[in-house]
Amino acid sequence: MIAATASFFSAMRWQDVIDILINSYILFRFYVLFRGTNVLRVLVAIGFLWFFQRIATSLGLVVTSWAIQGITAFAALIIIVVFRNEIRSVLQAKNIKNIVWGLPITSVSAPVSIIADSVFDLARSHTGGLLVFPGKEDLGEMVHSGIQWDGKISKEMLMSIFWRDNPVHDGAAIISGDRVSEVGAILPLSHRNDLPSYYGTRHRAAAGLAEATDALIVVVSEERGNVALAKGQRFSVVKNREELSQEIESHLGIASRQNAFLRRRILELGAAAAVSLLFIGGVWFSFTRGLDTLVSLEIPVEYMNRDQNLEIIDTTANAVRLNLSGSGTLIKSIKPDQVRVRIDLGKAVIGHNTFSITQENVSLPPGVFLRKVDPPNLDVTMDNPVKKELPVQVDWVGKMPENLILASARLDPEKIQVVGGSKLLENIVTIYTEKVSLENITKSGKITVKPVLYPASIMIAPGSRERIIVEMEVRSVAPSVK
Amino acid sequence: MVHWIIGFLFIVSGLLSSIMNMAPESFADNGAETVPELTLAEAAMGEGLKDGLLQNQAVAFSVGLGRVICYSSFDPVPQRSFIYHNWYYRDRLSTRTRLVLMPPRWNTYSYIQLREADKGPWRVEITTEEGRLLRVLRFSITD
């Protein structure tokens, strides 16, 4: 088992590791960006669909496999169309750094210092105020007539909520996290008799809620300009901001909750990262497991970086046969344009050049490996093209009718200009025409014939005639003299 | 007196101009004698010879004829010299015949025996001993 694991990891290339890490990170970023939205749920559902489709395929459930495949393809379209607003809001709300790097591990807690400052500013200006910090208990049954607010806490906002001309200034503001969730809330009044007589309705309301729940209520006295807080049966005056901050933090358990929150968030993200890594590792493994599938492809050879002054005159092969291996999935998905064989002619010289076809010459899709090349070497003959004027000769065949001879044949033009490799043209001194049969030639006249260019790399030079006119003179003769 | 002098000058200038006009030819005549160049007067391919004349000059010969002749006639032949008949089958030298030429003019020929394998395009290049190409005769051996 250990040996098999070691062998598996030793077979991995560094490119595979990077491949898995990159895609795991992309998947993890998807989770970070879309967590809490419906997009992520649908993506997970698509993942499951894909997984079931693979199982259906491996079990040979043809219709099921096709159906799931269709649904999966359609689901991807649905995500883009239906959740376009959510996708847009996620992408618009975050900058590039947050999209590719940032982690949502900062906790959302009440801005205690802002609240403490605001409370003492209210006290200094003799503006009454009532703030409720819920504990673990639900306040739903105790708090009535509150107006939904859900505004982020700021000093200006708190000051304006309790401003005398504000219709909601007599009610309580409910603080949830870093937001004011409700304003103008009506709290139950306390029936205690031990409260000082100068405490008005606001103080009684604070005491009433404190008695009934585990909430912390901060009261700012309009008449005296002092700050008091109520929790449970306790009702005490707070002297300064630090004391108030300490009381609020203690009530909210900010220090300990923050740590717990961070631990939970890091665990969640760590789990997401691990799942991403496992998932992509699994996908990679399913694609690349087993290199037992072989395929043989005939691929045309491409030549690059040819000197403009040189031409390829001849090659020993125009295509090579590649034996490739890889997983069945990858081998089946190979498209012809993904496999290329290229030979760099940058260093080729006039004459014969031998090139060995190695891994460097062959580009393959990832996960597909080259096993064999046939032929392993290619001979490429290079030459620089030149023009040459060559005489044309008719290639007569067959037999003249009895007692007739072809006395003469005048060609127009007698010579033609051809273009070809200099080495090649060195050895060519005549251009022959296509074969012209003598069988049907019974009288003098003209015929038009085509020159035969061999090898095929020779071409008639631009401007030179491609047809030869042959003016023939036919004579009758007596039986031949021997 | 003046008339005598003018008349004398006319005579002198006339003599000078006649000498100048004649000079090039005189010098040429007096130099080394011009050797006439060996000239190929006529060349052709034929089926045979009869009374020293080429028979059935043609550009296509049946292999059934048994042989084909390359005839060449030189006029003038300044001195005893040699020429070559180079026979090429499809641009490959098949045979080379050295032929003597005697002054003042000379007709000569070479021939090849034909075999089935000889069918195809041929040419004969007639060259001097120094390799100067005098004429190319193109023909085919056919069925």
mmCIF file of C-alpha atoms in Angstrom, chain A residues 391-400 405-409 427-432 435 438-439 475 477-482, chain B residues 47-50 55-62 64-67 89-91 120-123 125 137-143:
data_model
loop_
_atom_site.group_PDB
_atom_site.id
_atom_site.type_symbol
_atom_site.label_atom_id
_atom_site.label_comp_id
_atom_site.label_asym_id
_atom_site.label_seq_id
_atom_site.Cartn_x
_atom_site.Cartn_y
_atom_site.Cartn_z
ATOM 1 C CA PRO A 391 15.086 23.329 -74.071
ATOM 2 C CA VAL A 392 11.863 21.423 -74.602
ATOM 3 C CA GLN A 393 11.770 18.045 -76.319
ATOM 4 C CA VAL A 394 8.677 16.196 -77.434
ATOM 5 C CA ASP A 395 8.357 12.685 -76.057
ATOM 6 C CA TRP A 396 6.984 10.850 -79.096
ATOM 7 C CA VAL A 397 5.495 7.397 -78.595
ATOM 8 C CA GLY A 398 3.659 4.852 -80.703
ATOM 9 C CA LYS A 399 4.157 4.248 -84.366
ATOM 10 C CA MET A 400 3.585 6.396 -87.445
ATOM 11 C CA ILE A 405 7.659 9.701 -91.380
ATOM 12 C CA LEU A 406 7.734 12.633 -89.047
ATOM 13 C CA ALA A 407 10.321 14.615 -90.936
ATOM 14 C CA SER A 408 10.565 17.541 -88.565
ATOM 15 C CA ALA A 409 8.960 19.112 -85.556
ATOM 16 C CA ASN A 427 21.150 18.078 -63.232
ATOM 17 C CA ILE A 428 18.193 18.897 -65.444
ATOM 18 C CA VAL A 429 19.047 19.862 -68.996
ATOM 19 C CA THR A 430 15.851 19.084 -70.875
ATOM 20 C CA ILE A 431 12.155 19.510 -70.204
ATOM 21 C CA TYR A 432 10.203 16.751 -71.898
ATOM 22 C CA LYS A 435 3.827 11.671 -74.292
ATOM 23 C CA LEU A 438 2.266 9.158 -83.396
ATOM 24 C CA GLU A 439 -0.566 6.766 -84.222
ATOM 25 C CA ARG A 475 6.257 13.042 -95.395
ATOM 26 C CA VAL A 477 8.353 7.656 -97.942
ATOM 27 C CA ALA A 478 9.174 4.554 -99.800
ATOM 28 C CA PRO A 479 9.799 1.482 -97.670
ATOM 29 C CA SER A 480 12.667 2.238 -95.375
ATOM 30 C CA VAL A 481 16.278 1.646 -96.323
ATOM 31 C CA LYS A 482 18.210 -0.582 -94.040
ATOM 32 C CA GLU B 47 17.186 6.111 -91.240
ATOM 33 C CA GLY B 48 20.217 5.365 -93.366
ATOM 34 C CA LEU B 49 22.659 6.498 -96.043
ATOM 35 C CA LYS B 50 22.532 5.949 -99.735
ATOM 36 C CA GLN B 55 17.837 8.833 -96.215
ATOM 37 C CA ASN B 56 14.479 9.628 -94.592
ATOM 38 C CA GLN B 57 15.481 12.451 -92.319
ATOM 39 C CA ALA B 58 13.101 12.427 -89.346
ATOM 40 C CA VAL B 59 12.593 13.164 -85.645
ATOM 41 C CA ALA B 60 10.911 9.903 -84.685
ATOM 42 C CA PHE B 61 12.247 6.482 -85.578
ATOM 43 C CA SER B 62 10.719 3.091 -85.089
ATOM 44 C CA GLY B 64 12.087 -1.785 -85.831
ATOM 45 C CA LEU B 65 14.468 0.083 -88.184
ATOM 46 C CA GLY B 66 17.392 -1.472 -86.344
ATOM 47 C CA ARG B 67 19.539 1.634 -86.348
ATOM 48 C CA TYR B 89 19.205 8.853 -73.841
ATOM 49 C CA ARG B 90 16.974 10.876 -71.481
ATOM 50 C CA ASP B 91 19.832 13.238 -70.593
ATOM 51 C CA GLY B 120 12.203 7.172 -75.561
ATOM 52 C CA PRO B 121 13.596 10.621 -76.171
ATOM 53 C CA TRP B 122 17.177 10.963 -77.435
ATOM 54 C CA ARG B 123 19.489 13.728 -78.457
ATOM 55 C CA GLU B 125 25.185 16.732 -79.288
ATOM 56 C CA LEU B 137 19.624 17.034 -82.711
ATOM 57 C CA ARG B 138 16.561 15.787 -80.844
ATOM 58 C CA PHE B 139 14.568 12.713 -81.808
ATOM 59 C CA SER B 140 12.645 9.798 -80.322
ATOM 60 C CA ILE B 141 12.854 6.064 -80.694
ATOM 61 C CA THR B 142 9.321 4.737 -80.786
ATOM 62 C CA ASP B 143 7.430 1.490 -81.319
#
